[in-house]
PDB file of N, CA and C in Angstrom:
ATOM      1  N   UNK A   1     140.955 103.178  97.727  1.00 54.00           N
ATOM      2  CA  UNK A   1     140.064 102.592  96.758  1.00 54.00           C
ATOM      3  C   UNK A   1     140.878 101.871  95.676  1.00 54.00           C
ATOM      4  N   UNK A   2     142.079 102.352  95.406  1.00 63.00           N
ATOM      5  CA  UNK A   2     142.887 101.723  94.368  1.00 63.00           C
ATOM      6  C   UNK A   2     143.241 100.284  94.704  1.00 63.00           C
ATOM      7  N   UNK A   3     143.623 100.022  95.961  1.00 65.00           N
ATOM      8  CA  UNK A   3     144.024  98.667  96.329  1.00 65.00           C
ATOM      9  C   UNK A   3     142.858  97.820  96.826  1.00 65.00           C
ATOM     10  N   UNK A   4     141.643  98.267  96.585  1.00 69.00           N
ATOM     11  CA  UNK A   4     140.405  97.545  96.878  1.00 69.00           C
ATOM     12  C   UNK A   4     140.260  97.163  98.348  1.00 69.00           C
ATOM     13  N   UNK A   5     140.722  98.015  99.241  1.00 76.00           N
ATOM     14  CA  UNK A   5     140.528  97.785 100.671  1.00 76.00           C
ATOM     15  C   UNK A   5     139.258  98.472 101.164  1.00 76.00           C
ATOM     16  N   UNK A   6     138.459  98.918 100.249  1.00 75.00           N
ATOM     17  CA  UNK A   6     137.210  99.615 100.537  1.00 75.00           C
ATOM     18  C   UNK A   6     136.065  98.602 100.522  1.00 75.00           C
ATOM     19  N   UNK A   7     135.388  98.435 101.651  1.00 81.00           N
ATOM     20  CA  UNK A   7     134.295  97.477 101.761  1.00 81.00           C
ATOM     21  C   UNK A   7     132.980  98.192 101.445  1.00 81.00           C
ATOM     22  N   UNK A   8     132.454  97.943 100.263  1.00 86.00           N
ATOM     23  CA  UNK A   8     131.236  98.627  99.813  1.00 86.00           C
ATOM     24  C   UNK A   8     130.013  98.215 100.636  1.00 86.00           C
ATOM     25  N   UNK A   9     129.947  96.953 101.008  1.00 90.00           N
ATOM     26  CA  UNK A   9     128.796  96.470 101.780  1.00 90.00           C
ATOM     27  C   UNK A   9     128.762  97.118 103.165  1.00 90.00           C
ATOM     28  N   UNK A  10     129.921  97.190 103.821  1.00 90.00           N
ATOM     29  CA  UNK A  10     129.998  97.849 105.120  1.00 90.00           C
ATOM     30  C   UNK A  10     129.644  99.322 105.003  1.00 90.00           C
ATOM     31  N   UNK A  11     130.159  99.989 103.978  1.00 90.00           N
ATOM     32  CA  UNK A  11     129.866 101.400 103.763  1.00 90.00           C
ATOM     33  C   UNK A  11     128.372 101.629 103.563  1.00 90.00           C
ATOM     34  N   UNK A  12     127.749 100.781 102.763  1.00 93.00           N
ATOM     35  CA  UNK A  12     126.319 100.918 102.509  1.00 93.00           C
ATOM     36  C   UNK A  12     125.505 100.696 103.780  1.00 93.00           C
ATOM     37  N   UNK A  13     125.875  99.688 104.572  1.00 92.00           N
ATOM     38  CA  UNK A  13     125.185  99.449 105.842  1.00 92.00           C
ATOM     39  C   UNK A  13     125.343 100.628 106.787  1.00 92.00           C
ATOM     40  N   UNK A  14     126.537 101.190 106.864  1.00 94.00           N
ATOM     41  CA  UNK A  14     126.752 102.347 107.740  1.00 94.00           C
ATOM     42  C   UNK A  14     125.911 103.535 107.310  1.00 94.00           C
ATOM     43  N   UNK A  15     125.853 103.798 106.031  1.00 96.00           N
ATOM     44  CA  UNK A  15     125.066 104.933 105.523  1.00 96.00           C
ATOM     45  C   UNK A  15     123.581 104.732 105.810  1.00 96.00           C
ATOM     46  N   UNK A  16     123.087 103.533 105.561  1.00 96.00           N
ATOM     47  CA  UNK A  16     121.650 103.273 105.766  1.00 96.00           C
ATOM     48  C   UNK A  16     121.269 103.415 107.237  1.00 96.00           C
ATOM     49  N   UNK A  17     122.006 102.739 108.115  1.00 95.00           N
ATOM     50  CA  UNK A  17     121.635 102.778 109.530  1.00 95.00           C
ATOM     51  C   UNK A  17     121.904 104.138 110.167  1.00 95.00           C
ATOM     52  N   UNK A  18     122.960 104.813 109.741  1.00 96.00           N
ATOM     53  CA  UNK A  18     123.223 106.156 110.261  1.00 96.00           C
ATOM     54  C   UNK A  18     122.107 107.111 109.887  1.00 96.00           C
ATOM     55  N   UNK A  19     121.640 107.026 108.663  1.00 96.00           N
ATOM     56  CA  UNK A  19     120.549 107.897 108.216  1.00 96.00           C
ATOM     57  C   UNK A  19     119.263 107.600 108.972  1.00 96.00           C
ATOM     58  N   UNK A  20     118.945 106.332 109.107  1.00 96.00           N
ATOM     59  CA  UNK A  20     117.711 105.955 109.815  1.00 96.00           C
ATOM     60  C   UNK A  20     117.738 106.443 111.263  1.00 96.00           C
ATOM     61  N   UNK A  21     118.836 106.168 111.962  1.00 94.00           N
ATOM     62  CA  UNK A  21     118.884 106.549 113.374  1.00 94.00           C
ATOM     63  C   UNK A  21     119.066 108.052 113.576  1.00 94.00           C
ATOM     64  N   UNK A  22     119.635 108.750 112.605  1.00 95.00           N
ATOM     65  CA  UNK A  22     119.704 110.210 112.695  1.00 95.00           C
ATOM     66  C   UNK A  22     118.297 110.805 112.622  1.00 95.00           C
ATOM     67  N   UNK A  23     117.477 110.274 111.732  1.00 94.00           N
ATOM     68  CA  UNK A  23     116.094 110.754 111.617  1.00 94.00           C
ATOM     69  C   UNK A  23     115.318 110.437 112.893  1.00 94.00           C
ATOM     70  N   UNK A  24     115.483 109.232 113.418  1.00 92.00           N
ATOM     71  CA  UNK A  24     114.817 108.866 114.678  1.00 92.00           C
ATOM     72  C   UNK A  24     115.293 109.780 115.812  1.00 92.00           C
ATOM     73  N   UNK A  25     116.572 110.092 115.840  1.00 87.00           N
ATOM     74  CA  UNK A  25     117.114 110.976 116.869  1.00 87.00           C
ATOM     75  C   UNK A  25     116.537 112.374 116.798  1.00 87.00           C
ATOM     76  N   UNK A  26     116.356 112.879 115.595  1.00 89.00           N
ATOM     77  CA  UNK A  26     115.765 114.214 115.427  1.00 89.00           C
ATOM     78  C   UNK A  26     114.324 114.220 115.919  1.00 89.00           C
ATOM     79  N   UNK A  27     113.573 113.190 115.578  1.00 88.00           N
ATOM     80  CA  UNK A  27     112.177 113.107 116.008  1.00 88.00           C
ATOM     81  C   UNK A  27     112.085 113.004 117.529  1.00 88.00           C
ATOM     82  N   UNK A  28     112.949 112.179 118.117  1.00 83.00           N
ATOM     83  CA  UNK A  28     112.933 112.016 119.576  1.00 83.00           C
ATOM     84  C   UNK A  28     113.367 113.295 120.282  1.00 83.00           C
ATOM     85  N   UNK A  29     114.329 113.989 119.737  1.00 81.00           N
ATOM     86  CA  UNK A  29     114.819 115.196 120.404  1.00 81.00           C
ATOM     87  C   UNK A  29     113.774 116.306 120.410  1.00 81.00           C
ATOM     88  N   UNK A  30     112.883 116.289 119.450  1.00 85.00           N
ATOM     89  CA  UNK A  30     111.819 117.294 119.435  1.00 85.00           C
ATOM     90  C   UNK A  30     110.721 116.972 120.445  1.00 85.00           C
ATOM     91  N   UNK A  31     110.566 115.698 120.788  1.00 86.00           N
ATOM     92  CA  UNK A  31     109.482 115.286 121.666  1.00 86.00           C
ATOM     93  C   UNK A  31     109.898 115.059 123.109  1.00 86.00           C
ATOM     94  N   UNK A  32     111.199 115.095 123.396  1.00 84.00           N
ATOM     95  CA  UNK A  32     111.689 114.805 124.741  1.00 84.00           C
ATOM     96  C   UNK A  32     112.283 116.083 125.323  1.00 84.00           C
ATOM     97  N   UNK A  33     112.061 116.270 126.624  1.00 86.00           N
ATOM     98  CA  UNK A  33     112.568 117.441 127.324  1.00 86.00           C
ATOM     99  C   UNK A  33     114.103 117.458 127.333  1.00 86.00           C
ATOM    100  N   UNK A  34     114.674 118.644 127.192  1.00 85.00           N
ATOM    101  CA  UNK A  34     116.131 118.799 127.128  1.00 85.00           C
ATOM    102  C   UNK A  34     116.823 118.325 128.410  1.00 85.00           C
ATOM    103  N   UNK A  35     116.236 118.609 129.557  1.00 90.00           N
ATOM    104  CA  UNK A  35     116.853 118.200 130.825  1.00 90.00           C
ATOM    105  C   UNK A  35     116.876 116.687 130.996  1.00 90.00           C
ATOM    106  N   UNK A  36     115.845 115.997 130.514  1.00 88.00           N
ATOM    107  CA  UNK A  36     115.849 114.541 130.622  1.00 88.00           C
ATOM    108  C   UNK A  36     116.887 113.930 129.679  1.00 88.00           C
ATOM    109  N   UNK A  37     117.088 114.515 128.497  1.00 84.00           N
ATOM    110  CA  UNK A  37     118.141 114.032 127.590  1.00 84.00           C
ATOM    111  C   UNK A  37     119.507 114.200 128.235  1.00 84.00           C
ATOM    112  N   UNK A  38     119.728 115.341 128.873  1.00 90.00           N
ATOM    113  CA  UNK A  38     121.008 115.568 129.551  1.00 90.00           C
ATOM    114  C   UNK A  38     121.223 114.559 130.675  1.00 90.00           C
ATOM    115  N   UNK A  39     120.164 114.272 131.428  1.00 93.00           N
ATOM    116  CA  UNK A  39     120.265 113.306 132.515  1.00 93.00           C
ATOM    117  C   UNK A  39     120.608 111.917 131.985  1.00 93.00           C
ATOM    118  N   UNK A  40     119.901 111.463 130.962  1.00 91.00           N
ATOM    119  CA  UNK A  40     120.157 110.141 130.388  1.00 91.00           C
ATOM    120  C   UNK A  40     121.559 110.054 129.804  1.00 91.00           C
ATOM    121  N   UNK A  41     122.001 111.112 129.147  1.00 92.00           N
ATOM    122  CA  UNK A  41     123.342 111.118 128.562  1.00 92.00           C
ATOM    123  C   UNK A  41     124.407 111.069 129.652  1.00 92.00           C
ATOM    124  N   UNK A  42     124.212 111.820 130.722  1.00 96.00           N
ATOM    125  CA  UNK A  42     125.176 111.798 131.825  1.00 96.00           C
ATOM    126  C   UNK A  42     125.239 110.421 132.495  1.00 96.00           C
ATOM    127  N   UNK A  43     124.099 109.780 132.666  1.00 97.00           N
ATOM    128  CA  UNK A  43     124.081 108.434 133.240  1.00 97.00           C
ATOM    129  C   UNK A  43     124.792 107.455 132.310  1.00 97.00           C
ATOM    130  N   UNK A  44     124.553 107.577 131.016  1.00 96.00           N
ATOM    131  CA  UNK A  44     125.208 106.728 130.028  1.00 96.00           C
ATOM    132  C   UNK A  44     126.728 106.903 130.081  1.00 96.00           C
ATOM    133  N   UNK A  45     127.197 108.130 130.122  1.00 98.00           N
ATOM    134  CA  UNK A  45     128.635 108.408 130.184  1.00 98.00           C
ATOM    135  C   UNK A  45     129.227 107.873 131.488  1.00 98.00           C
ATOM    136  N   UNK A  46     128.508 107.988 132.579  1.00 97.00           N
ATOM    137  CA  UNK A  46     128.970 107.450 133.859  1.00 97.00           C
ATOM    138  C   UNK A  46     129.159 105.937 133.784  1.00 97.00           C
ATOM    139  N   UNK A  47     128.175 105.233 133.223  1.00 97.00           N
ATOM    140  CA  UNK A  47     128.290 103.780 133.094  1.00 97.00           C
ATOM    141  C   UNK A  47     129.427 103.375 132.162  1.00 97.00           C
ATOM    142  N   UNK A  48     129.615 104.110 131.082  1.00 97.00           N
ATOM    143  CA  UNK A  48     130.718 103.812 130.171  1.00 97.00           C
ATOM    144  C   UNK A  48     132.055 104.020 130.885  1.00 97.00           C
ATOM    145  N   UNK A  49     132.181 105.066 131.676  1.00 96.00           N
ATOM    146  CA  UNK A  49     133.406 105.312 132.426  1.00 96.00           C
ATOM    147  C   UNK A  49     133.687 104.218 133.438  1.00 96.00           C
ATOM    148  N   UNK A  50     132.663 103.791 134.161  1.00 97.00           N
ATOM    149  CA  UNK A  50     132.826 102.705 135.137  1.00 97.00           C
ATOM    150  C   UNK A  50     133.237 101.418 134.429  1.00 97.00           C
ATOM    151  N   UNK A  51     132.610 101.128 133.300  1.00 96.00           N
ATOM    152  CA  UNK A  51     132.962  99.939 132.528  1.00 96.00           C
ATOM    153  C   UNK A  51     134.422  99.988 132.069  1.00 96.00           C
ATOM    154  N   UNK A  52     134.863 101.129 131.585  1.00 95.00           N
ATOM    155  CA  UNK A  52     136.242 101.271 131.118  1.00 95.00           C
ATOM    156  C   UNK A  52     137.236 101.075 132.265  1.00 95.00           C
ATOM    157  N   UNK A  53     136.929 101.626 133.414  1.00 93.00           N
ATOM    158  CA  UNK A  53     137.827 101.468 134.571  1.00 93.00           C
ATOM    159  C   UNK A  53     137.904  99.999 134.981  1.00 93.00           C
ATOM    160  N   UNK A  54     136.759  99.335 135.072  1.00 93.00           N
ATOM    161  CA  UNK A  54     136.740  97.931 135.478  1.00 93.00           C
ATOM    162  C   UNK A  54     137.466  97.053 134.455  1.00 93.00           C
ATOM    163  N   UNK A  55     137.226  97.293 133.180  1.00 91.00           N
ATOM    164  CA  UNK A  55     137.883  96.462 132.162  1.00 91.00           C
ATOM    165  C   UNK A  55     139.384  96.707 132.119  1.00 91.00           C
ATOM    166  N   UNK A  56     139.825  97.935 132.368  1.00 88.00           N
ATOM    167  CA  UNK A  56     141.271  98.182 132.391  1.00 88.00           C
ATOM    168  C   UNK A  56     141.905  97.562 133.626  1.00 88.00           C
ATOM    169  N   UNK A  57     141.207  97.556 134.757  1.00 86.00           N
ATOM    170  CA  UNK A  57     141.740  96.901 135.950  1.00 86.00           C
ATOM    171  C   UNK A  57     141.862  95.391 135.739  1.00 86.00           C
ATOM    172  N   UNK A  58     140.880  94.806 135.054  1.00 83.00           N
ATOM    173  CA  UNK A  58     140.949  93.373 134.769  1.00 83.00           C
ATOM    174  C   UNK A  58     142.133  93.052 133.860  1.00 83.00           C
ATOM    175  N   UNK A  59     142.378  93.896 132.872  1.00 79.00           N
ATOM    176  CA  UNK A  59     143.498  93.621 131.963  1.00 79.00           C
ATOM    177  C   UNK A  59     144.829  93.817 132.675  1.00 79.00           C
ATOM    178  N   UNK A  60     144.908  94.769 133.619  1.00 76.00           N
ATOM    179  CA  UNK A  60     146.145  94.947 134.382  1.00 76.00           C
ATOM    180  C   UNK A  60     146.405  93.733 135.274  1.00 76.00           C
ATOM    181  N   UNK A  61     145.340  93.181 135.858  1.00 74.00           N
ATOM    182  CA  UNK A  61     145.513  91.999 136.695  1.00 74.00           C
ATOM    183  C   UNK A  61     145.982  90.802 135.885  1.00 74.00           C
ATOM    184  N   UNK A  62     145.462  90.665 134.648  1.00 72.00           N
ATOM    185  CA  UNK A  62     145.901  89.565 133.800  1.00 72.00           C
ATOM    186  C   UNK A  62     147.364  89.706 133.406  1.00 72.00           C
ATOM    187  N   UNK A  63     147.803  90.947 133.186  1.00 72.00           N
ATOM    188  CA  UNK A  63     149.186  91.192 132.791  1.00 72.00           C
ATOM    189  C   UNK A  63     150.121  91.227 133.989  1.00 72.00           C
ATOM    190  N   UNK A  64     149.550  91.283 135.174  1.00 67.00           N
ATOM    191  CA  UNK A  64     150.294  91.342 136.450  1.00 67.00           C
ATOM    192  C   UNK A  64     151.286  92.515 136.467  1.00 67.00           C
ATOM    193  N   UNK A  65     150.808  93.663 135.995  1.00 59.00           N
ATOM    194  CA  UNK A  65     151.634  94.866 136.038  1.00 59.00           C
ATOM    195  C   UNK A  65     151.725  95.360 137.485  1.00 59.00           C
ATOM    196  N   UNK A  66     150.627  95.314 138.186  1.00 56.00           N
ATOM    197  CA  UNK A  66     150.605  95.669 139.603  1.00 56.00           C
ATOM    198  C   UNK A  66     149.604  94.770 140.304  1.00 56.00           C
ATOM    199  N   UNK A  67     149.766  94.656 141.588  1.00 52.00           N
ATOM    200  CA  UNK A  67     148.930  93.723 142.341  1.00 52.00           C
ATOM    201  C   UNK A  67     147.913  94.471 143.160  1.00 52.00           C
TER     202      UNK A  67
END
C-alpha cells in the first residue's frame, strides 16, 4: 500500500462480485441435490484437465521440445 501498487477499483470489484456470487452459491446449494453438484463439479474438473493437457501439448509443439 505504501508504494501505491494497490488497485482500489479492482479490489472493490472483486469484493462486490465475490459477495454476490457467494450468496447465489449458498442459495443454489440449498436447492440442488448434493449428488448432482458432485457430478457437475467432476465433469467441470475433467474438462479443465483436458484443456490443460491440450494447451500444454500445443505449447510444446510450438517450442519444438519434442516431436
